[in-house]
mmCIF file of C-alpha atoms in Angstrom:
data_model
loop_
_atom_site.group_PDB
_atom_site.id
_atom_site.type_symbol
_atom_site.label_atom_id
_atom_site.label_comp_id
_atom_site.label_asym_id
_atom_site.label_seq_id
_atom_site.Cartn_x
_atom_site.Cartn_y
_atom_site.Cartn_z
ATOM 1 C CA MET A 243 -29.431 -13.638 -13.111
ATOM 2 C CA GLY A 244 -29.131 -16.708 -10.998
ATOM 3 C CA ILE A 245 -27.464 -15.702 -7.792
ATOM 4 C CA LYS A 246 -27.635 -12.813 -5.474
ATOM 5 C CA VAL A 247 -25.379 -12.576 -2.476
ATOM 6 C CA VAL A 248 -27.461 -11.153 0.330
ATOM 7 C CA CYS A 249 -24.973 -11.477 3.134
ATOM 8 C CA ALA A 250 -21.219 -11.935 3.421
ATOM 9 C CA SER A 251 -19.306 -12.516 6.623
ATOM 10 C CA VAL A 252 -15.836 -13.180 7.925
ATOM 11 C CA ILE A 253 -15.522 -15.236 11.106
ATOM 12 C CA GLY A 254 -12.352 -15.397 13.162
ATOM 13 C CA LYS A 255 -10.476 -18.217 14.802
ATOM 14 C CA SER A 256 -12.572 -18.424 17.940
ATOM 15 C CA ASN A 257 -15.771 -18.133 15.930
ATOM 16 C CA ASN A 258 -15.889 -14.424 16.674
ATOM 17 C CA PRO A 259 -17.438 -12.339 13.911
ATOM 18 C CA LEU A 260 -14.952 -9.992 12.245
ATOM 19 C CA TYR A 261 -17.229 -8.683 9.566
ATOM 20 C CA ILE A 262 -20.888 -9.137 8.685
ATOM 21 C CA ARG A 263 -22.456 -7.182 5.859
ATOM 22 C CA CYS A 264 -25.949 -7.571 4.508
ATOM 23 C CA PHE A 265 -26.771 -6.476 1.009
ATOM 24 C CA ASP A 266 -30.519 -6.915 1.157
ATOM 25 C CA SER A 267 -32.215 -3.915 2.670
ATOM 26 C CA THR A 268 -35.619 -5.556 2.742
ATOM 27 C CA GLU A 269 -34.645 -8.086 5.372
ATOM 28 C CA GLU A 270 -33.636 -7.405 8.920
ATOM 29 C CA ALA A 271 -29.916 -7.806 9.476
ATOM 30 C CA LEU A 272 -30.505 -9.815 12.634
ATOM 31 C CA LYS A 273 -32.020 -12.628 10.627
ATOM 32 C CA PHE A 274 -28.800 -12.978 8.650
ATOM 33 C CA HIS A 275 -26.683 -12.810 11.778
ATOM 34 C CA TYR A 276 -28.679 -15.740 13.084
ATOM 35 C CA ILE A 277 -28.315 -17.710 9.857
ATOM 36 C CA VAL A 278 -24.561 -17.170 9.810
ATOM 37 C CA HIS A 279 -24.258 -18.154 13.446
ATOM 38 C CA SER A 280 -26.108 -21.420 12.910
ATOM 39 C CA ALA A 281 -23.977 -22.094 9.865
ATOM 40 C CA LEU A 282 -20.885 -22.124 12.082
ATOM 41 C CA ASP A 283 -21.977 -25.440 13.575
ATOM 42 C CA VAL A 284 -22.110 -26.987 10.141
ATOM 43 C CA VAL A 285 -18.652 -25.638 9.423
ATOM 44 C CA GLU A 286 -17.315 -27.335 12.546
ATOM 45 C CA GLU A 287 -18.918 -30.566 11.468
ATOM 46 C CA LYS A 288 -17.437 -30.443 7.998
ATOM 47 C CA SER A 289 -13.981 -29.512 9.257
ATOM 48 C CA THR A 290 -13.761 -32.364 11.739
ATOM 49 C CA ALA A 291 -15.509 -34.945 9.560
ATOM 50 C CA LYS A 292 -12.707 -35.536 7.073
ATOM 51 C CA LYS A 293 -9.902 -37.128 8.998
ATOM 52 C CA GLY A 294 -6.425 -37.121 7.534
ATOM 53 C CA ALA A 295 -7.317 -36.231 3.962
ATOM 54 C CA SER A 296 -6.549 -32.638 3.123
ATOM 55 C CA LEU A 297 -9.702 -30.645 3.086
ATOM 56 C CA ASP A 298 -10.616 -28.474 0.175
ATOM 57 C CA LEU A 299 -10.908 -24.865 1.325
ATOM 58 C CA TYR A 300 -14.314 -24.582 -0.262
ATOM 59 C CA LEU A 301 -16.879 -26.265 1.966
ATOM 60 C CA GLY A 302 -19.805 -26.121 -0.393
ATOM 61 C CA MET A 303 -23.361 -25.595 0.671
ATOM 62 C CA LEU A 304 -23.712 -25.644 4.418
ATOM 63 C CA TYR A 305 -27.467 -25.715 4.675
ATOM 64 C CA PRO A 306 -30.557 -24.444 2.910
ATOM 65 C CA THR A 307 -33.286 -22.324 4.405
ATOM 66 C CA GLU A 308 -36.610 -21.546 2.838
ATOM 67 C CA ASP A 309 -35.430 -18.638 0.706
ATOM 68 C CA TYR A 310 -31.684 -18.864 0.925
ATOM 69 C CA ARG A 311 -28.699 -21.163 0.775
ATOM 70 C CA VAL A 312 -25.612 -20.796 2.907
ATOM 71 C CA TYR A 313 -22.121 -21.491 1.600
ATOM 72 C CA GLY A 314 -18.872 -21.733 3.499
ATOM 73 C CA TYR A 315 -15.135 -21.471 2.846
ATOM 74 C CA THR A 316 -12.406 -21.979 5.378
ATOM 75 C CA THR A 317 -8.717 -21.153 5.452
ATOM 76 C CA ASN A 318 -5.787 -22.846 7.111
ATOM 77 C CA SER A 319 -5.560 -19.978 9.540
ATOM 78 C CA LYS A 320 -9.057 -20.884 10.812
ATOM 79 C CA ILE A 321 -10.650 -17.837 9.266
ATOM 80 C CA LYS A 322 -14.056 -18.696 7.797
ATOM 81 C CA PHE A 323 -16.014 -16.945 5.087
ATOM 82 C CA ILE A 324 -19.746 -17.546 5.131
ATOM 83 C CA ILE A 325 -22.150 -16.184 2.548
ATOM 84 C CA VAL A 326 -25.897 -16.297 2.263
ATOM 85 C CA VAL A 327 -27.201 -16.438 -1.291
ATOM 86 C CA GLN A 328 -30.510 -16.188 -2.957
ATOM 87 C CA GLU A 329 -30.537 -18.599 -5.842
ATOM 88 C CA ASP A 330 -33.130 -19.613 -8.330
ATOM 89 C CA GLY A 331 -32.892 -23.065 -9.722
ATOM 90 C CA ASP A 332 -29.543 -24.774 -10.206
ATOM 91 C CA SER A 333 -26.636 -24.115 -7.956
ATOM 92 C CA HIS A 334 -23.881 -22.091 -9.537
ATOM 93 C CA ASP A 335 -21.059 -23.774 -7.733
ATOM 94 C CA GLN A 336 -18.316 -22.442 -9.957
ATOM 95 C CA ALA A 337 -19.414 -18.828 -9.596
ATOM 96 C CA ILE A 338 -19.581 -19.220 -5.839
ATOM 97 C CA LYS A 339 -16.120 -20.772 -5.718
ATOM 98 C CA ASN A 340 -14.774 -17.847 -7.728
ATOM 99 C CA PHE A 341 -16.454 -15.392 -5.417
ATOM 100 C CA PHE A 342 -14.868 -17.034 -2.387
ATOM 101 C CA ARG A 343 -11.458 -16.971 -4.008
ATOM 102 C CA LYS A 344 -11.732 -13.235 -4.648
ATOM 103 C CA PHE A 345 -13.153 -12.702 -1.170
ATOM 104 C CA HIS A 346 -10.124 -14.502 0.248
ATOM 105 C CA VAL A 347 -7.695 -12.335 -1.730
ATOM 106 C CA LEU A 348 -9.555 -9.237 -0.576
ATOM 107 C CA TYR A 349 -9.247 -10.385 3.017
ATOM 108 C CA ALA A 350 -5.496 -11.029 2.584
ATOM 109 C CA ASN A 351 -5.007 -7.518 1.227
ATOM 110 C CA THR A 352 -6.842 -6.047 4.197
ATOM 111 C CA VAL A 353 -4.719 -8.015 6.655
ATOM 112 C CA ALA A 354 -1.596 -6.688 4.909
ATOM 113 C CA ASN A 355 -2.437 -3.201 6.209
ATOM 114 C CA PRO A 356 0.090 -2.574 8.995
ATOM 115 C CA PHE A 357 -2.529 -0.658 10.948
ATOM 116 C CA TYR A 358 -4.871 -3.635 11.085
ATOM 117 C CA THR A 359 -4.332 -6.236 13.805
ATOM 118 C CA PRO A 360 -5.516 -9.712 12.877
ATOM 119 C CA ASP A 361 -8.640 -10.763 14.766
ATOM 120 C CA ASP A 362 -9.839 -7.156 14.950
ATOM 121 C CA LEU A 363 -13.154 -6.125 13.482
ATOM 122 C CA ILE A 364 -12.692 -5.226 9.841
ATOM 123 C CA THR A 365 -13.465 -1.540 9.382
ATOM 124 C CA SER A 366 -11.523 -0.890 6.212
ATOM 125 C CA ARG A 367 -13.321 1.322 3.740
ATOM 126 C CA LYS A 368 -11.491 -0.278 0.827
ATOM 127 C CA PHE A 369 -12.652 -3.715 1.925
ATOM 128 C CA ASN A 370 -16.264 -2.554 1.999
ATOM 129 C CA GLU A 371 -16.110 -0.918 -1.416
ATOM 130 C CA GLU A 372 -14.331 -3.804 -3.106
ATOM 131 C CA LEU A 373 -16.699 -6.325 -1.600
ATOM 132 C CA GLU A 374 -19.679 -4.334 -2.877
ATOM 133 C CA LYS A 375 -18.214 -4.355 -6.357
ATOM 134 C CA GLN A 376 -17.636 -8.076 -6.249
ATOM 135 C CA VAL A 377 -21.102 -8.816 -4.936
ATOM 136 C CA LYS A 378 -22.558 -6.890 -7.858
ATOM 137 C CA THR A 379 -20.597 -8.872 -10.412
ATOM 138 C CA VAL A 380 -21.189 -12.366 -9.071
ATOM 139 C CA CYS B 31 8.623 21.837 -36.249
ATOM 140 C CA GLY B 32 12.372 21.643 -36.561
ATOM 141 C CA ALA B 33 12.822 23.535 -33.297
ATOM 142 C CA VAL B 34 10.657 21.058 -31.390
ATOM 143 C CA VAL B 35 12.678 18.101 -32.639
ATOM 144 C CA MET B 36 15.910 19.785 -31.560
ATOM 145 C CA ALA B 37 14.593 20.457 -28.069
ATOM 146 C CA GLN B 38 13.615 16.818 -27.643
ATOM 147 C CA LYS B 39 16.977 15.559 -28.781
ATOM 148 C CA GLY B 40 18.661 17.855 -26.325
ATOM 149 C CA ALA B 41 16.956 16.313 -23.272
ATOM 150 C CA ARG B 42 18.872 13.366 -21.867
ATOM 151 C CA PRO B 43 16.915 10.094 -22.015
ATOM 152 C CA TYR B 44 16.736 9.507 -18.254
ATOM 153 C CA ASP B 45 13.755 7.237 -18.561
ATOM 154 C CA ARG B 46 15.804 4.813 -20.579
ATOM 155 C CA ILE B 47 18.787 5.015 -18.246
ATOM 156 C CA GLY B 48 16.460 4.374 -15.334
ATOM 157 C CA GLU B 49 15.050 1.269 -16.937
ATOM 158 C CA GLN B 50 18.465 -0.068 -17.838
ATOM 159 C CA VAL B 51 19.746 0.298 -14.298
ATOM 160 C CA PHE B 52 16.575 -1.164 -12.847
ATOM 161 C CA ALA B 53 17.019 -4.249 -14.982
ATOM 162 C CA LYS B 54 20.485 -4.838 -13.579
ATOM 163 C CA VAL B 55 19.844 -4.535 -9.855
ATOM 164 C CA ASP B 56 18.702 -7.342 -7.517
ATOM 165 C CA LYS B 57 15.040 -7.449 -6.666
ATOM 166 C CA ILE B 58 13.165 -8.587 -3.580
ATOM 167 C CA ASN B 59 9.566 -9.527 -3.017
ATOM 168 C CA ALA B 60 7.380 -6.434 -2.974
ATOM 169 C CA GLU B 61 5.052 -7.664 -0.231
ATOM 170 C CA LEU B 62 7.934 -8.393 2.097
ATOM 171 C CA PHE B 63 9.230 -4.882 1.520
ATOM 172 C CA THR B 64 5.844 -3.282 2.099
ATOM 173 C CA LEU B 65 5.157 -5.289 5.247
ATOM 174 C CA THR B 66 8.625 -4.551 6.644
ATOM 175 C CA TYR B 67 8.191 -0.826 6.182
ATOM 176 C CA GLY B 68 4.683 -1.033 7.608
ATOM 177 C CA SER B 69 5.893 -2.680 10.764
ATOM 178 C CA ILE B 70 8.613 -0.024 11.150
ATOM 179 C CA VAL B 71 6.015 2.721 10.989
ATOM 180 C CA THR B 72 3.579 1.059 13.381
ATOM 181 C CA GLN B 73 6.368 0.364 15.851
ATOM 182 C CA LEU B 74 7.473 4.012 15.708
ATOM 183 C CA VAL B 75 3.891 5.090 16.290
ATOM 184 C CA LYS B 76 3.699 2.858 19.357
ATOM 185 C CA ASP B 77 7.040 4.061 20.692
ATOM 186 C CA TYR B 78 6.668 7.792 20.116
ATOM 187 C CA GLU B 79 2.896 8.263 20.259
ATOM 188 C CA ASP B 80 3.188 11.813 18.915
ATOM 189 C CA LEU B 81 2.729 11.637 15.146
ATOM 190 C CA GLY B 82 4.818 14.720 14.479
ATOM 191 C CA GLU B 83 7.715 13.018 16.229
ATOM 192 C CA VAL B 84 7.180 9.892 14.117
ATOM 193 C CA ASN B 85 7.466 12.045 10.995
ATOM 194 C CA THR B 86 10.741 13.454 12.268
ATOM 195 C CA GLN B 87 12.135 10.022 13.070
ATOM 196 C CA LEU B 88 11.164 8.661 9.673
ATOM 197 C CA GLU B 89 12.926 11.581 8.038
ATOM 198 C CA LYS B 90 16.062 10.983 10.106
ATOM 199 C CA MET B 91 16.056 7.301 9.204
ATOM 200 C CA GLY B 92 15.679 8.271 5.577
ATOM 201 C CA TYR B 93 18.595 10.672 5.862
ATOM 202 C CA ASN B 94 20.856 7.884 7.133
ATOM 203 C CA ILE B 95 19.760 5.688 4.281
ATOM 204 C CA GLY B 96 20.239 8.460 1.723
ATOM 205 C CA VAL B 97 23.847 9.275 2.599
ATOM 206 C CA ARG B 98 24.746 5.627 1.986
ATOM 207 C CA LEU B 99 22.423 4.960 -0.891
ATOM 208 C CA ILE B 100 23.956 7.706 -3.013
ATOM 209 C CA GLU B 101 27.229 5.758 -3.342
ATOM 210 C CA GLU B 102 25.381 2.722 -4.648
ATOM 211 C CA PHE B 103 23.480 4.948 -7.011
ATOM 212 C CA LEU B 104 26.557 6.667 -8.407
ATOM 213 C CA ALA B 105 28.401 3.398 -8.813
ATOM 214 C CA ARG B 106 25.577 1.628 -10.624
ATOM 215 C CA SER B 107 23.990 4.301 -12.704
ATOM 216 C CA ASN B 108 27.071 5.928 -14.217
ATOM 217 C CA VAL B 109 25.226 9.186 -14.529
ATOM 218 C CA GLY B 110 27.685 12.009 -14.856
ATOM 219 C CA ARG B 111 27.594 15.400 -13.206
ATOM 220 C CA CYS B 112 24.352 17.259 -13.507
ATOM 221 C CA ALA B 113 24.587 20.581 -15.267
ATOM 222 C CA ASP B 114 22.034 22.262 -13.026
ATOM 223 C CA PHE B 115 19.344 21.634 -10.448
ATOM 224 C CA THR B 116 16.713 20.894 -13.064
ATOM 225 C CA GLU B 117 18.808 18.015 -14.315
ATOM 226 C CA THR B 118 19.278 16.786 -10.767
ATOM 227 C CA ALA B 119 15.529 16.686 -10.371
ATOM 228 C CA GLU B 120 15.097 14.583 -13.501
ATOM 229 C CA VAL B 121 17.822 12.163 -12.443
ATOM 230 C CA VAL B 122 16.288 11.705 -8.992
ATOM 231 C CA ALA B 123 12.816 11.164 -10.398
ATOM 232 C CA LYS B 124 13.580 8.954 -13.361
ATOM 233 C CA VAL B 125 16.748 7.083 -12.396
ATOM 234 C CA GLY B 126 16.877 7.195 -8.617
ATOM 235 C CA PHE B 127 13.280 6.288 -7.892
ATOM 236 C CA LYS B 128 13.262 3.727 -10.691
ATOM 237 C CA MET B 129 16.369 2.002 -9.445
ATOM 238 C CA PHE B 130 15.353 1.661 -5.832
ATOM 239 C CA LEU B 131 11.565 1.562 -5.852
ATOM 240 C CA GLY B 132 10.808 0.470 -9.387
ATOM 241 C CA ILE B 133 8.603 3.502 -10.052
ATOM 242 C CA THR B 134 9.204 6.748 -11.882
ATOM 243 C CA ALA B 135 8.178 10.037 -10.413
ATOM 244 C CA ASN B 136 7.236 13.171 -12.329
ATOM 245 C CA VAL B 137 8.917 16.518 -11.853
ATOM 246 C CA THR B 138 6.460 19.412 -11.859
ATOM 247 C CA ASP B 139 5.803 22.906 -10.529
ATOM 248 C CA TRP B 140 9.157 24.566 -10.834
ATOM 249 C CA ASP B 141 9.386 27.974 -9.260
ATOM 250 C CA ALA B 142 10.648 31.025 -11.145
ATOM 251 C CA GLU B 143 14.247 30.698 -9.943
ATOM 252 C CA LYS B 144 14.416 26.949 -10.580
ATOM 253 C CA LYS B 145 15.222 26.296 -6.943
ATOM 254 C CA GLU B 146 12.104 24.367 -5.977
ATOM 255 C CA PHE B 147 10.168 21.551 -7.594
ATOM 256 C CA SER B 148 7.579 18.926 -6.843
ATOM 257 C CA LEU B 149 8.004 15.194 -7.208
ATOM 258 C CA VAL B 150 4.718 13.543 -7.998
ATOM 259 C CA LEU B 151 4.374 9.822 -7.335
ATOM 260 C CA ASP B 152 1.421 7.999 -8.809
ATOM 261 C CA ASP B 153 1.974 4.846 -6.880
ATOM 262 C CA ASN B 154 4.420 3.835 -4.237
ATOM 263 C CA PRO B 155 5.294 0.313 -3.136
ATOM 264 C CA LEU B 156 5.669 1.532 0.444
ATOM 265 C CA THR B 157 1.992 2.411 0.713
ATOM 266 C CA GLU B 158 0.545 -0.677 -0.963
ATOM 267 C CA PHE B 159 -2.395 -2.101 1.076
ATOM 268 C CA VAL B 160 -2.064 0.632 3.697
ATOM 269 C CA GLU B 161 -5.094 2.419 5.079
ATOM 270 C CA LEU B 162 -4.533 5.074 7.697
ATOM 271 C CA PRO B 163 -6.886 5.079 10.676
ATOM 272 C CA GLU B 164 -8.887 8.297 11.105
ATOM 273 C CA SER B 165 -6.842 9.914 13.830
ATOM 274 C CA TYR B 166 -3.614 9.667 11.826
ATOM 275 C CA ASN B 167 -4.038 12.768 9.723
ATOM 276 C CA LYS B 168 -0.763 14.261 10.818
ATOM 277 C CA LEU B 169 1.269 11.222 9.799
ATOM 278 C CA TRP B 170 3.203 11.337 6.541
ATOM 279 C CA TYR B 171 3.490 7.584 6.151
ATOM 280 C CA ALA B 172 6.259 7.489 3.541
ATOM 281 C CA ASN B 173 8.204 10.363 5.071
ATOM 282 C CA ILE B 174 11.319 8.226 4.953
ATOM 283 C CA LEU B 175 11.577 9.175 1.272
ATOM 284 C CA CYS B 176 12.003 12.842 2.164
ATOM 285 C CA GLY B 177 14.973 11.942 4.316
ATOM 286 C CA VAL B 178 16.485 9.755 1.620
ATOM 287 C CA ILE B 179 16.323 12.616 -0.854
ATOM 288 C CA ARG B 180 17.871 15.036 1.625
ATOM 289 C CA GLY B 181 20.675 12.643 2.603
ATOM 290 C CA ALA B 182 21.534 11.605 -0.920
ATOM 291 C CA LEU B 183 21.641 15.143 -2.319
ATOM 292 C CA GLU B 184 23.721 16.400 0.592
ATOM 293 C CA MET B 185 26.460 13.976 -0.398
ATOM 294 C CA VAL B 186 26.567 15.523 -3.837
ATOM 295 C CA GLN B 187 26.920 19.018 -2.437
ATOM 296 C CA MET B 188 23.318 20.116 -2.445
ATOM 297 C CA LYS B 189 21.516 21.057 0.724
ATOM 298 C CA VAL B 190 17.802 20.574 0.234
ATOM 299 C CA GLU B 191 14.646 20.339 2.254
ATOM 300 C CA ALA B 192 12.114 17.749 1.196
ATOM 301 C CA THR B 193 8.622 17.641 2.651
ATOM 302 C CA TYR B 194 5.430 15.814 1.841
ATOM 303 C CA VAL B 195 2.589 18.034 0.720
ATOM 304 C CA LYS B 196 0.105 15.459 -0.555
ATOM 305 C CA CYS B 197 -0.336 11.763 0.094
ATOM 306 C CA VAL B 198 -2.634 9.129 -1.393
ATOM 307 C CA LEU B 199 -3.267 7.773 2.092
ATOM 308 C CA HIS B 200 -4.849 11.117 2.970
ATOM 309 C CA GLY B 201 -7.234 10.923 0.048
ATOM 310 C CA HIS B 202 -5.273 12.825 -2.592
ATOM 311 C CA ASP B 203 -4.968 11.454 -6.130
ATOM 312 C CA ALA B 204 -1.202 11.213 -6.011
ATOM 313 C CA SER B 205 1.577 11.768 -3.530
ATOM 314 C CA GLU B 206 3.682 14.894 -3.817
ATOM 315 C CA ILE B 207 7.018 15.790 -2.242
ATOM 316 C CA ARG B 208 8.197 19.386 -2.415
ATOM 317 C CA VAL B 209 11.978 19.703 -2.757
ATOM 318 C CA VAL B 210 13.608 23.066 -2.049
ATOM 319 C CA LEU B 211 17.253 23.820 -2.746
ATOM 320 C CA LYS B 212 18.672 25.670 0.234
ATOM 321 C CA GLU B 213 22.269 26.038 -0.865
ATOM 322 C CA ILE B 214 24.991 24.503 -2.911
ATOM 323 C CA LEU B 215 27.729 23.318 -0.594
ATOM 324 C CA THR B 216 31.194 24.261 -1.699
ATOM 325 C CA ASP B 217 34.342 23.149 0.068
ATOM 326 C CA GLU B 218 35.613 26.078 2.022
ATOM 327 C CA ILE B 219 38.851 26.080 3.924
ATOM 328 C CA PRO B 220 37.949 26.499 7.582
ATOM 329 C CA ALA B 221 39.224 29.712 9.070
ATOM 330 C CA SER B 222 41.637 27.889 11.384
ATOM 331 C CA MET B 223 43.528 26.384 8.460
ATOM 332 C CA ARG B 224 43.863 29.507 6.370
ATOM 333 C CA ASP B 225 47.302 31.112 6.329
ATOM 334 C CA GLU B 226 46.851 34.667 7.559
#
């Protein structure tokens, strides 16, 4: 009802992808990789646009494509979360904000693993499973 | 029915003692504790490379902690002498673990002679957030606990061996440490001092 997250990604400090996961088996993953990559430019724009004033972590909608909308969320450690959603009708901003918050907490828990080095690709099984659960309950 | 009530009254309320002591001790942030232990383990893995050796080192570190920790435990908990090894097990699980880690363990699987038991831990602050990479099957991540148990009990005249048999990081439901009583240490006059 309303929103369906079709792709979630975590991008590192130097805009290197740490994690990209697509939840829509009908579309080719490459298409989402491309969408996420283009979204990074918008993120840069939004981050540098506001001078001085503290920027809200949630960046809002980055740009719309024909079927999807792309949302972004950044952290002070320059880690970016980008999701591609399929929405019908009104934007469910609050639900998306909540999703990002939980996504952020999930990321923090994964980083807390002493065997994970920050800026590595995220291969944690727990991360995958939890993210799946959250995507289902958006 | 009467017999059951009597048996329950006979058992000392270690759970309650454990909670009382836990309430009195200082606490630190759990994440800091978990991350500190995590960095110790990863550093050991880098230094020693052989996982079996890391297990041994963790156990040795635990032993050094245990021989000192027991004094703190005895001073704070005011638990008297244990009548037998089964009581020792309960005290370790309910008071010891509660006081220092904030969790209670369960004592199970006694052998026929009451010289061996298992400590089952449902959750463990040391392993919070940890995921072992695939090649680390030989590593007992929280092996330091085995050393702590061995060191602490040695100072109260019990020589035990504690080893991990199951660990949540290896996919099991709960972690399990097997504790085996090797001997009760009694003070013996060394041969050189005996008057012969």
